[in-house]
CSV table of C-alpha atoms and ligand atoms in Angstrom, one decimal:
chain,number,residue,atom,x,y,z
A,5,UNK,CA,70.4,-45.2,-117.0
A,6,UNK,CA,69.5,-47.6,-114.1
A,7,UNK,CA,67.3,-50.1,-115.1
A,8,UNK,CA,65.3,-50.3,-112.1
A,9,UNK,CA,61.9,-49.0,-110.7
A,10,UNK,CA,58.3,-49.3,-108.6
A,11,UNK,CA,55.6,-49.2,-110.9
A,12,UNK,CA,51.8,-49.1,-110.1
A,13,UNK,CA,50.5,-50.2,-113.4
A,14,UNK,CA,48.9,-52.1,-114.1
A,15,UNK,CA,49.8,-53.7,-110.9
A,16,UNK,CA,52.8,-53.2,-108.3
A,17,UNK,CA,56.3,-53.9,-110.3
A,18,UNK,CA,59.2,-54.7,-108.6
A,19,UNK,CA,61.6,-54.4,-111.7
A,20,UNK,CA,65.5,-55.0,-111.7
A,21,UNK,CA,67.9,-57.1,-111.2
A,22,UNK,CA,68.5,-58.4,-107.5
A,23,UNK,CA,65.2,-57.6,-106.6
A,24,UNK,CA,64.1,-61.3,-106.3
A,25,UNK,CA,65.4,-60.5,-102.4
A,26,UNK,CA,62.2,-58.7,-101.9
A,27,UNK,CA,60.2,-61.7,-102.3
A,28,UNK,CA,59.4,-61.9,-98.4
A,29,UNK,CA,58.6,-58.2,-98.1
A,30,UNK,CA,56.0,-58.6,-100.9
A,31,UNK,CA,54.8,-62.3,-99.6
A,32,UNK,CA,54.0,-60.1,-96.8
A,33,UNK,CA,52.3,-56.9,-98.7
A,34,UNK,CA,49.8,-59.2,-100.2
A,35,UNK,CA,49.2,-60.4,-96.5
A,36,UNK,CA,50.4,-64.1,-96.8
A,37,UNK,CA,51.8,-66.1,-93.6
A,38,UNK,CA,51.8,-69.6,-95.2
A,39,UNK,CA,52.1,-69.2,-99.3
A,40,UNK,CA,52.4,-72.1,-101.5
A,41,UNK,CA,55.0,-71.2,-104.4
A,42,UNK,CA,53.9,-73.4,-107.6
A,43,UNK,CA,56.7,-73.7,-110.2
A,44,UNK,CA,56.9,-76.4,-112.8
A,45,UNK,CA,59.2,-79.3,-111.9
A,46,UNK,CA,62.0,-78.4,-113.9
A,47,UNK,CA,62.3,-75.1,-112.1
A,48,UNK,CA,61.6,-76.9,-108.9
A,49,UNK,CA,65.2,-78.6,-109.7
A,50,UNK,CA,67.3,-75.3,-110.1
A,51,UNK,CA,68.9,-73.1,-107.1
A,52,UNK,CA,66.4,-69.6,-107.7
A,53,UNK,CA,64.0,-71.7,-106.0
A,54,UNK,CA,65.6,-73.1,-103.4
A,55,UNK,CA,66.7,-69.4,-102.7
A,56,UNK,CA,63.6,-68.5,-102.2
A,57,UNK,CA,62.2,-71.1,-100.0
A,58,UNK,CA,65.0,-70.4,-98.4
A,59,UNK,CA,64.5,-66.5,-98.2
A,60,UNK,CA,61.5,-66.8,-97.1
A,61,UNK,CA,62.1,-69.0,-94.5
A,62,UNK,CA,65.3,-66.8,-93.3
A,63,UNK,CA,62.4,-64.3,-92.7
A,64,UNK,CA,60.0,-66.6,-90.4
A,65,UNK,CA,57.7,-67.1,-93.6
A,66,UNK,CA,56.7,-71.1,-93.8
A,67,UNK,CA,56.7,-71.9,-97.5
A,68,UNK,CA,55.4,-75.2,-98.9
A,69,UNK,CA,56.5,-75.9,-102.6
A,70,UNK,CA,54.2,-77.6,-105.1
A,71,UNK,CA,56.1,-78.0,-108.5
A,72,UNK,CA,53.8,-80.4,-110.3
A,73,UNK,CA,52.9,-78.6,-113.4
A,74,UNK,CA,53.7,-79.2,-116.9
A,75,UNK,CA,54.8,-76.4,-119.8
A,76,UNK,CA,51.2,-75.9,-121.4
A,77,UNK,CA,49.8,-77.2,-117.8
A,78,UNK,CA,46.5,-79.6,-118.1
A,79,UNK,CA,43.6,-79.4,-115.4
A,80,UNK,CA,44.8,-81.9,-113.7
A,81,UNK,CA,48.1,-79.9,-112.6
A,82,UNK,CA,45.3,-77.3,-111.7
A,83,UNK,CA,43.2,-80.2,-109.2
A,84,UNK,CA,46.3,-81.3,-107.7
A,85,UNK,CA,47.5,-78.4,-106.7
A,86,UNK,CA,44.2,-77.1,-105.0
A,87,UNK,CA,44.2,-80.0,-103.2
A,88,UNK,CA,48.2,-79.3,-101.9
A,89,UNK,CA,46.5,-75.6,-101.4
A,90,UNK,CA,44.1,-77.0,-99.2
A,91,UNK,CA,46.1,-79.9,-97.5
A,92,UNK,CA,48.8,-77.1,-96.3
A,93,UNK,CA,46.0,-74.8,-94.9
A,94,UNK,CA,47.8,-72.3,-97.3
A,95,UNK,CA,46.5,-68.4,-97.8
A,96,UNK,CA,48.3,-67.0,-101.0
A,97,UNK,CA,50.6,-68.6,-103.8
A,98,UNK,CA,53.6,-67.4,-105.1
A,99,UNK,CA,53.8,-67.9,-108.7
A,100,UNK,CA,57.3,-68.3,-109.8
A,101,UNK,CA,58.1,-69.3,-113.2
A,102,UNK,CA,57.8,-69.2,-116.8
A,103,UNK,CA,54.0,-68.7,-118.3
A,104,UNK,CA,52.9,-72.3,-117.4
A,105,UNK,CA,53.6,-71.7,-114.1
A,106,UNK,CA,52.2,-68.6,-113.8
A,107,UNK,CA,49.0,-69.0,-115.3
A,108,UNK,CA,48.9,-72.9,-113.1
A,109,UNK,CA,49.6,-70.5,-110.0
A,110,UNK,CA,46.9,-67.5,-110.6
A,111,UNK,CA,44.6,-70.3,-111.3
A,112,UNK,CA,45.2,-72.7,-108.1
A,113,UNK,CA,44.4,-68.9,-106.5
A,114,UNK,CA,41.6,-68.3,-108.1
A,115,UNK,CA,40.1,-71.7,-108.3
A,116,UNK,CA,41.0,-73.2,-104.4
A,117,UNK,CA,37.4,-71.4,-103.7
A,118,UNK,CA,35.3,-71.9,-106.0
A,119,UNK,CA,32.5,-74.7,-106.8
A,120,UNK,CA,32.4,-74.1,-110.3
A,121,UNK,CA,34.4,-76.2,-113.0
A,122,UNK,CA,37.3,-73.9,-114.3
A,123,UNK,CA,35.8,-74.2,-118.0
A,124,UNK,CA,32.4,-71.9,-116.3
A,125,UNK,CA,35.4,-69.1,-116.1
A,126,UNK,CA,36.5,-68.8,-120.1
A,127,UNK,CA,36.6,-65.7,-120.7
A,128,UNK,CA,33.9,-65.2,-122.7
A,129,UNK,CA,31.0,-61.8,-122.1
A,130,UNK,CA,30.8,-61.5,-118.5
A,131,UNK,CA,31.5,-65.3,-117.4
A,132,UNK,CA,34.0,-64.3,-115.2
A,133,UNK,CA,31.0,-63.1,-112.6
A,134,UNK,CA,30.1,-66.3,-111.9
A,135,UNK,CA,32.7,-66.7,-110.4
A,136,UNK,CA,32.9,-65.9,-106.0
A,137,UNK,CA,35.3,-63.2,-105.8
A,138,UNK,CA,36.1,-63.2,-102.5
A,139,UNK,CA,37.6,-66.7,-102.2
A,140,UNK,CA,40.3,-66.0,-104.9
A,141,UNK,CA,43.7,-66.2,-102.7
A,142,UNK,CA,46.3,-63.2,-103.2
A,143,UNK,CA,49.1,-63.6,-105.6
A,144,UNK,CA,52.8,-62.7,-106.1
A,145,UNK,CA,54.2,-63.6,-109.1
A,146,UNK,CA,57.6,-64.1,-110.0
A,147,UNK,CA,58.6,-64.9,-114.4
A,148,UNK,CA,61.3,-66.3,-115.3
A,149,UNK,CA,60.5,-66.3,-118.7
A,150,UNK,CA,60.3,-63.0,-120.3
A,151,UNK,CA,57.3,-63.4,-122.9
A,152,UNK,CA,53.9,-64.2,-121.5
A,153,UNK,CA,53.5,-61.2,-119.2
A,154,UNK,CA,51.2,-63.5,-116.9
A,155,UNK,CA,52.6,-61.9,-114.4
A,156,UNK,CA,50.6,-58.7,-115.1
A,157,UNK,CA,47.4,-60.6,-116.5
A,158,UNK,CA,44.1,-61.2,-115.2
A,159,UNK,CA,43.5,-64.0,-117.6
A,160,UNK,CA,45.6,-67.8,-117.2
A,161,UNK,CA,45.7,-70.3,-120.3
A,162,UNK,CA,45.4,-74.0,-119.5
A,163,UNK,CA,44.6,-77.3,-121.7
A,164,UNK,CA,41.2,-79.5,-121.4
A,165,UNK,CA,42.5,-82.6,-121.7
A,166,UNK,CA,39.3,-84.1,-122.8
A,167,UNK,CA,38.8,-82.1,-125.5
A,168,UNK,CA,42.8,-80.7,-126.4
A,169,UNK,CA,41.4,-77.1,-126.2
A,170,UNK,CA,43.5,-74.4,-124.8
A,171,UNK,CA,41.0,-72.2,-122.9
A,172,UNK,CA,41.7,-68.5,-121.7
A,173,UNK,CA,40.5,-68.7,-118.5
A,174,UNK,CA,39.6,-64.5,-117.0
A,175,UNK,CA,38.7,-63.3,-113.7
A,176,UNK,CA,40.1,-59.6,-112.8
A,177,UNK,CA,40.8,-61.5,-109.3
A,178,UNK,CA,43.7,-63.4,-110.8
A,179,UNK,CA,45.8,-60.0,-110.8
A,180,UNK,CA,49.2,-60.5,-109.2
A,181,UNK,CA,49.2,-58.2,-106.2
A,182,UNK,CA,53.0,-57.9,-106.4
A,183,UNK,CA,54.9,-58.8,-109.4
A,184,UNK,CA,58.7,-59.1,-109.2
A,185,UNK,CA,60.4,-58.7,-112.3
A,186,UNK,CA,64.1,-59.4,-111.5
A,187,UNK,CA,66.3,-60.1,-115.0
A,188,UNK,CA,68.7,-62.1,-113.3
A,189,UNK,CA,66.3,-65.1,-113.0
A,190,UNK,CA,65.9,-65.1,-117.2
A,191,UNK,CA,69.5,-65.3,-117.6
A,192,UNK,CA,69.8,-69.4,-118.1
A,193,UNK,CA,66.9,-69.4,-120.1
A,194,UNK,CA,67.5,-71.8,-122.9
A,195,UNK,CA,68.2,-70.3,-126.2
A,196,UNK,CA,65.1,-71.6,-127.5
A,197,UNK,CA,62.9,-70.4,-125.0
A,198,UNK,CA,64.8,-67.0,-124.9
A,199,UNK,CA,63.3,-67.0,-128.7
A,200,UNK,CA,60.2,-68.2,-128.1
A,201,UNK,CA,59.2,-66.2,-124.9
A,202,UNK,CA,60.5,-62.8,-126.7
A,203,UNK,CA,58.7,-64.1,-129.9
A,204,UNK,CA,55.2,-63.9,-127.5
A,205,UNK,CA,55.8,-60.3,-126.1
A,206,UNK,CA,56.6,-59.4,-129.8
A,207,UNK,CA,53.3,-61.0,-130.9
A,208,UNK,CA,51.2,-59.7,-127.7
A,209,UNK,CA,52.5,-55.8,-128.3
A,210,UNK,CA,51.6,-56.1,-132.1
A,211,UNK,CA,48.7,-58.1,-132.3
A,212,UNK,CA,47.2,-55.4,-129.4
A,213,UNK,CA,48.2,-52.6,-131.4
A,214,UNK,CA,46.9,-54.4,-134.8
A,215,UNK,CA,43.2,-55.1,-132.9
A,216,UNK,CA,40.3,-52.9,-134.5
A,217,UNK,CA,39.4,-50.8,-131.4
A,218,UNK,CA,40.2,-47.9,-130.0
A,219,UNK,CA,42.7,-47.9,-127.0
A,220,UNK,CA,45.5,-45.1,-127.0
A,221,UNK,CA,46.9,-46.0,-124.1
A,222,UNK,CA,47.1,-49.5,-125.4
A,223,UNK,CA,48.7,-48.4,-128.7
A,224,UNK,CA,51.1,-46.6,-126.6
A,225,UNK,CA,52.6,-49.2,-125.1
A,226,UNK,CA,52.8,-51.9,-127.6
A,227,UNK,CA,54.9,-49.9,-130.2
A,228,UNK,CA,57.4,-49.3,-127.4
A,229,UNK,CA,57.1,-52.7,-126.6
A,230,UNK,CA,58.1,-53.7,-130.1
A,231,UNK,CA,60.5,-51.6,-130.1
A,232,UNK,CA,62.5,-52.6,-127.3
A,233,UNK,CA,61.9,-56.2,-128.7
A,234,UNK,CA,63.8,-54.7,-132.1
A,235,UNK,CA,66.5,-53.7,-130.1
A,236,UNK,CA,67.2,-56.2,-127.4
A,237,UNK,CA,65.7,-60.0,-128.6
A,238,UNK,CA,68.8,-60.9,-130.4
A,239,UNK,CA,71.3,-59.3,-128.0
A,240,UNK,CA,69.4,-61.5,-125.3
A,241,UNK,CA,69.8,-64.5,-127.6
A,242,UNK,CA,73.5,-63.4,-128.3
A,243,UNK,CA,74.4,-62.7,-125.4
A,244,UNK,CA,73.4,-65.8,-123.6
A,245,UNK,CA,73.5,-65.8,-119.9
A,246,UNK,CA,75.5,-62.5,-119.7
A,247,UNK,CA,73.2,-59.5,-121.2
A,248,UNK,CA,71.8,-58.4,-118.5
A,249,UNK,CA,70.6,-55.1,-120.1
A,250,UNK,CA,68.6,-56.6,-122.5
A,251,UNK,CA,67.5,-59.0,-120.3
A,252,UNK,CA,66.1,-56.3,-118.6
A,253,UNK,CA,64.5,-54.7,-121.3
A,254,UNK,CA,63.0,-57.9,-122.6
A,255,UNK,CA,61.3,-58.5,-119.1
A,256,UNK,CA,59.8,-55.2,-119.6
A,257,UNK,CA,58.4,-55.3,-123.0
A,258,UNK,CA,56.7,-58.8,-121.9
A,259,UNK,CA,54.7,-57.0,-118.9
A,260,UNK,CA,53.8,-54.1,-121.9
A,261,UNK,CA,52.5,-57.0,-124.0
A,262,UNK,CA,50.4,-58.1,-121.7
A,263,UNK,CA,49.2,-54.7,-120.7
A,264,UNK,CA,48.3,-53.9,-123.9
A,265,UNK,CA,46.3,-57.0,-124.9
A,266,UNK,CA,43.6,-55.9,-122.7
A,267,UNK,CA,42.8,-54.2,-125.5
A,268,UNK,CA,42.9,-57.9,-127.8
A,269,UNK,CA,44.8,-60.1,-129.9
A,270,UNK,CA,44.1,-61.8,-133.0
A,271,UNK,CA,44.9,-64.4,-135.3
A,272,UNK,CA,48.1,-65.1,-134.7
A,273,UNK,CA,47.2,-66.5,-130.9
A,274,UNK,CA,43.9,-67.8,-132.3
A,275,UNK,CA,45.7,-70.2,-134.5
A,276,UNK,CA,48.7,-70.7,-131.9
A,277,UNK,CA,46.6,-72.2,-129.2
A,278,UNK,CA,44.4,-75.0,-131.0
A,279,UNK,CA,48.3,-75.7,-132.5
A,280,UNK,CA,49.4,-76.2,-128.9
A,281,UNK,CA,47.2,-77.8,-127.5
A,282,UNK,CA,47.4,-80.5,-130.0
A,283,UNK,CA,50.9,-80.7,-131.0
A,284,UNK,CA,52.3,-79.6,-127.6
A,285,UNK,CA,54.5,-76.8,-129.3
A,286,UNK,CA,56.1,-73.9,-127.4
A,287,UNK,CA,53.1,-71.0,-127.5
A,288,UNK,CA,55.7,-67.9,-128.2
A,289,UNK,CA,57.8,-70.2,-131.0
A,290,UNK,CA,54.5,-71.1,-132.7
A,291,UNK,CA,53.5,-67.1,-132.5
A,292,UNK,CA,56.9,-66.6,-134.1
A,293,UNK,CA,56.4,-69.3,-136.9
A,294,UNK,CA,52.4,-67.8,-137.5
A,295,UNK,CA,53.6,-63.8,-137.5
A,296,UNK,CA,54.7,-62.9,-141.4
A,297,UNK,CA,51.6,-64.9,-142.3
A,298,UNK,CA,49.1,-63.4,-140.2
A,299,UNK,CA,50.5,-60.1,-141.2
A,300,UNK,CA,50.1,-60.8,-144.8
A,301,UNK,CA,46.7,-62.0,-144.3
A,302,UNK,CA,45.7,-58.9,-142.5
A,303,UNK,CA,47.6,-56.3,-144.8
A,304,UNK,CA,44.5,-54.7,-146.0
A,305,UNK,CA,43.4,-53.5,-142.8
A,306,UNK,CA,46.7,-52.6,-141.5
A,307,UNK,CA,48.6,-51.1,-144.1
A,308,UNK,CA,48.9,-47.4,-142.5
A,309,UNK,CA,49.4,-48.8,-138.9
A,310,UNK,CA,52.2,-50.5,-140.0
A,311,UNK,CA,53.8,-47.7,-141.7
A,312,UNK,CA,53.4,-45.8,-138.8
A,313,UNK,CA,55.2,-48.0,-136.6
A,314,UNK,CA,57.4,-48.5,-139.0
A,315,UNK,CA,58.5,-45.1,-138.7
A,316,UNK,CA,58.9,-45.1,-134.9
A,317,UNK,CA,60.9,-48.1,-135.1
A,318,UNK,CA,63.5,-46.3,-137.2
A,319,UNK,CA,62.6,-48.3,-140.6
A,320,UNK,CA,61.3,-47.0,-143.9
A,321,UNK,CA,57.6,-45.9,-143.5
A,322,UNK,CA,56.1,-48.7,-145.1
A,323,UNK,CA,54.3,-52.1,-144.0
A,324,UNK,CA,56.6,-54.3,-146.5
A,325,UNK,CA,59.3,-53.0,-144.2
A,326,UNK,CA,57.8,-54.1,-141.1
A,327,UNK,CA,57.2,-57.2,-142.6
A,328,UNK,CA,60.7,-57.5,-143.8
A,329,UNK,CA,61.9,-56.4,-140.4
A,330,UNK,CA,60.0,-59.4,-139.2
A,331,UNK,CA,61.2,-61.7,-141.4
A,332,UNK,CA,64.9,-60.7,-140.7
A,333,UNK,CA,64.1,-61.3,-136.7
A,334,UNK,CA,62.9,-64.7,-137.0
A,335,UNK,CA,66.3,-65.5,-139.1
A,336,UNK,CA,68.8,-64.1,-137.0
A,337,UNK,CA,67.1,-65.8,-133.9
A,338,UNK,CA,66.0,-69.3,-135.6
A,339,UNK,CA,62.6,-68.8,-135.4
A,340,UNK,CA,60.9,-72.2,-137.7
A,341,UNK,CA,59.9,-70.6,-140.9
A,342,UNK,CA,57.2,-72.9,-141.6
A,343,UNK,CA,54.7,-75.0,-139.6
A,344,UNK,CA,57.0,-78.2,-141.0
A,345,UNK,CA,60.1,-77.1,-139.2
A,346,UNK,CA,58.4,-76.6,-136.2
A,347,UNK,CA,57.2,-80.3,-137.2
A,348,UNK,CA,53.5,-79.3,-136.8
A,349,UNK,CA,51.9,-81.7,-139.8
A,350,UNK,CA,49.0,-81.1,-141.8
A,351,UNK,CA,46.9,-83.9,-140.0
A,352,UNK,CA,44.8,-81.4,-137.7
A,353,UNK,CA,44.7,-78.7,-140.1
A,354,UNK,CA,41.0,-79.2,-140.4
A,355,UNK,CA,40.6,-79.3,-137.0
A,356,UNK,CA,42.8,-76.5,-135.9
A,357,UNK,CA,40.5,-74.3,-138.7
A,358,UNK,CA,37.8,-75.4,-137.3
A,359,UNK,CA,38.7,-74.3,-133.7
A,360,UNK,CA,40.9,-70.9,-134.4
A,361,UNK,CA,37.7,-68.4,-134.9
A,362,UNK,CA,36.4,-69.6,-131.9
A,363,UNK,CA,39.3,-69.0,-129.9
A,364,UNK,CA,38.8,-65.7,-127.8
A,365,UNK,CA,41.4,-63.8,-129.4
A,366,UNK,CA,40.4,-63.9,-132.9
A,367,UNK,CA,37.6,-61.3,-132.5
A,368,UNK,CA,40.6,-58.9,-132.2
A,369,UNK,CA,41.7,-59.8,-135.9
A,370,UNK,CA,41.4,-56.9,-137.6
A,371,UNK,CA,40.0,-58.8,-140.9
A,372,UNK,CA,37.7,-60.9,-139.9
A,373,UNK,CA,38.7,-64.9,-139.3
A,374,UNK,CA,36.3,-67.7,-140.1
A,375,UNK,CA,37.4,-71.3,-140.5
A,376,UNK,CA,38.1,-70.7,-144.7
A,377,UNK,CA,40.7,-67.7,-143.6
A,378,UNK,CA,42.4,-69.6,-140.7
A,379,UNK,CA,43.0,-72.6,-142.9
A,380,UNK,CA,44.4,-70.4,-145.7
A,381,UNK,CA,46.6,-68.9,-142.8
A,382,UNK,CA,47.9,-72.3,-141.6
A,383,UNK,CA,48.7,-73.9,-145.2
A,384,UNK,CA,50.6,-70.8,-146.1
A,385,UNK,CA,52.8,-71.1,-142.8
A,386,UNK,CA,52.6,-75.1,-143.8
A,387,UNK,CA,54.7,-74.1,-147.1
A,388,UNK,CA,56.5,-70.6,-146.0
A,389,UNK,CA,54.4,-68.9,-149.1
A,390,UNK,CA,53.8,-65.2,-147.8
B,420,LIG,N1,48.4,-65.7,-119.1
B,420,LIG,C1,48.6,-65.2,-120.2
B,420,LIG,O1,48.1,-64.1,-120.5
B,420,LIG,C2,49.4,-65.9,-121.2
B,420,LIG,C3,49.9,-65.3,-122.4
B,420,LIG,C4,50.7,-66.0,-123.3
B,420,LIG,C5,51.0,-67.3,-123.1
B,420,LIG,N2,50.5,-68.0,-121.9
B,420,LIG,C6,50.8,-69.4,-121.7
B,420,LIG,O2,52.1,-69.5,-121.0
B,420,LIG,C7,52.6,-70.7,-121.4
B,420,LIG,C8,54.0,-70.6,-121.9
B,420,LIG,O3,54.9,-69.9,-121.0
B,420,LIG,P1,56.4,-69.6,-121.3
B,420,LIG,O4,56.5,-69.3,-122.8
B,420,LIG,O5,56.9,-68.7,-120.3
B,420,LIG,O6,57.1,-71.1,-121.2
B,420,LIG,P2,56.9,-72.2,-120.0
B,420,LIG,O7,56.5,-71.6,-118.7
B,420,LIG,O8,56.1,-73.3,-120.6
B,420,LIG,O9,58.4,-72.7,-119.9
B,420,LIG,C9,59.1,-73.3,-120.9
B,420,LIG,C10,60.3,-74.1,-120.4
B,420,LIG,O10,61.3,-73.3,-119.9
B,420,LIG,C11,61.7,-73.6,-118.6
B,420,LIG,N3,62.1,-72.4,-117.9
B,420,LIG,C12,61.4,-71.3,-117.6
B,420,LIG,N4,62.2,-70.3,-117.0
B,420,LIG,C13,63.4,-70.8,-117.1
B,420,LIG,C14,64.7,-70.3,-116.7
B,420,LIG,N5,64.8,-69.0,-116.2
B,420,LIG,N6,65.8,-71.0,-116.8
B,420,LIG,C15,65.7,-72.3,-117.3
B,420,LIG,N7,64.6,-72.8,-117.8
B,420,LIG,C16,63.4,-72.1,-117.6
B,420,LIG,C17,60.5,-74.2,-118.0
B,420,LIG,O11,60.8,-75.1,-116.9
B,420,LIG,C18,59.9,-75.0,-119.2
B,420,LIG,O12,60.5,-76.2,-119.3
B,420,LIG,C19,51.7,-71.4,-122.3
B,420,LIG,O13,50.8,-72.3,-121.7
B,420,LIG,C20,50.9,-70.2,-122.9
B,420,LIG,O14,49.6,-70.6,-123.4
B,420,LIG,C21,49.8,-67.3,-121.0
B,421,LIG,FE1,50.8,-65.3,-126.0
């Protein structure tokens, strides 16, 4: 089968490999004449960006390229790059890069126009209608990572320096208006970022199908997201630069991860984010370290879900199966066991308990987290006790 298509949900997909040659023809769809491309800077330093300055600029299409952001970018890679928005009298961005530079992208988009601070757009109830729609700039993202799913989200993550909390910034505005997925570009992914990335799309598919409300469509999509995660993660990681297939299928279950946390997450991304934004960790490799924790915590509620996708994923019906499934995954791809190995300490465990139930995502836990759960969560991932 060819792995290539145009899909329409929950946005316009440009999926396969090669198809990073379309990136004029889209630039153009979303109706850009000047675009600034925003990748991080050590993206900026590798050839699939020059190609595609260069691409576009084969096609008459004058492309600036702004590459100072940071993984787990700050607000201040945000201001700077509204002010090279501005500066180049620019009318879209091209987002091009792994979740960091996505979300720092989507947001110079959304936020070039506005005259509120970014932290007036968390998304929290309907703060998001603050915001003045009609100066968000168009967007065509490009990953190269193949975990976040950014590029099909309407939400962008990024770190208050002040205060070290990573907020979920939301406006349905930030929705890429073309989204090329092209495999090719994930191909020299370090090893560890091949992990970690897969380790998020894993976590997005099951935490959206673990969340405590109803959303078929959601459900849907994140078992055959984890599924093609069971089948292709450690082929990708294998594989290295020359598994293309899974490569392929890897980019595809991080765009079904994100599309099915619309319907939420939970506490494994509600203790990953206070953990990265104050030991600068990798978001998807911390997701991977928290999983057989959270899972344990939440067995009660979850029990006959899990069976179920147990079963679809070919393993005995049974959530100690899942679990073990899990476990297996994190081995084979050298996911950190514990919080230790991923050399997290126990210095801001008060903190990070402190500031995981009022995270966004952890209303989608389906047991309840307060600040006595979440620190129960973290020691047990401090000393790999499940
Ligand atoms: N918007 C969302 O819905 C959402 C969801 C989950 C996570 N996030 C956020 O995304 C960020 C993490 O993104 P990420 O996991 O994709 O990592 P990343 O974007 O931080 O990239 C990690 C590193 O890999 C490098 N890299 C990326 N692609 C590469 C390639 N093809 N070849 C070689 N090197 C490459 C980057 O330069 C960087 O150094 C975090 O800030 C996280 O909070 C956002
Ligand atoms: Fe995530």
């Amino acid at each position: 089968m060819q792995l290539r298509g145009n899909w329409n949900y929950p946005t316009a997909v440009h999926f396969g490999a090669g198809r990073i040659a379309e990136l004029p023809e889209a630039v153009r769809t979303a109706g850009m004449r000047r675009p600034l491309l925003v990748t991080d800077s050590v993206l900026a330093k590798l050839s699939m960006v020059m190609q595609a300055l260069n691409a576009l600029a084969a096609d008459g299409i004058q492309a600036a390229l702004f590459a100072d952001i940071r993984p787990n970018p700050v607000e201040s890679n945000i201001t700077a790059g509204i002010a090279a928005y501005r500066a180049g009298g620019h009318d879209g961005v091209i987002a091009f890069g792994g979740g960091s530079a996505l979300d720092a992208g989507k947001l110079i988009a959304f936020m070039h126009g506005q005259t509120r601070p970014v932290w007036d757009f968390e998304d929290i109830g309907d703060w998001w209608t603050r915001a003045n729609a009609s100066a968000i700039a168009p967007i065509v993202a490009v990953p190269t990572t193949a975990g976040t799913g950014s590029e099909v989200g309407r939400a962008a993550v990024v770190t208050n320096e002040a205060t070290h909390m990573k907020k979920i910034i939301f406006h349905p505005g930030m929705m890429p208006k073309v989204t090329i997925c092209d495999p090719e570009l994930t191909l020299g992914m370090p090893p560890i970022i091949t992990v970690g990335t897969g380790m998020d799309a894993l976590a997005h598919c099951l935490e959206a199908y673990c969340a405590p409300f109803y959303h078929p469509l959601a459900d849907g999509i994140a078992i055959e997201g984890i599924r093609l995660v069971k089948e292709n993660l450690a082929r990708a990681v294998k594989g290295g630069g020359g598994d293309i297939e899974a490569r392929a299928h890897m980019m595809a279950a991080a765009l079904m991860g994100a599309t099915a946390f619309q319907k939420g997450l939970g506490a494994i991304h509600a203790l990953s984010h206070p953990v990265g934004a104050l030991h600068d960790t990798h978001h998807g490799l911390t997701n991977g370290v928290f999983m057989p924790y959270v899972l344990a915590f939440n067995r009660t509620a979850i029990e006959e879900q899990i069976a179920r996708l147990a079963a679809y994923l070919g393993l005995k019906a049974s959530f100690a199966a899942f679990l073990e499934w899990v476990l297996q995954l994190r081995a084979e791809t050298a996911v950190p066991h514990t919080l230790r190995d991923l050399k997290v300490g126990n210095e801001n465990g008060e903190r990070i308990a402190q500031m995981a139930p009022e995270d966004p995502t952890a209303g989608g836990n389906p047991v309840p987290l307060d600040a006595a759960a979440a620190r129960a969560i973290f020691d047990a991932a401090r000393a790999g006790r499940l």
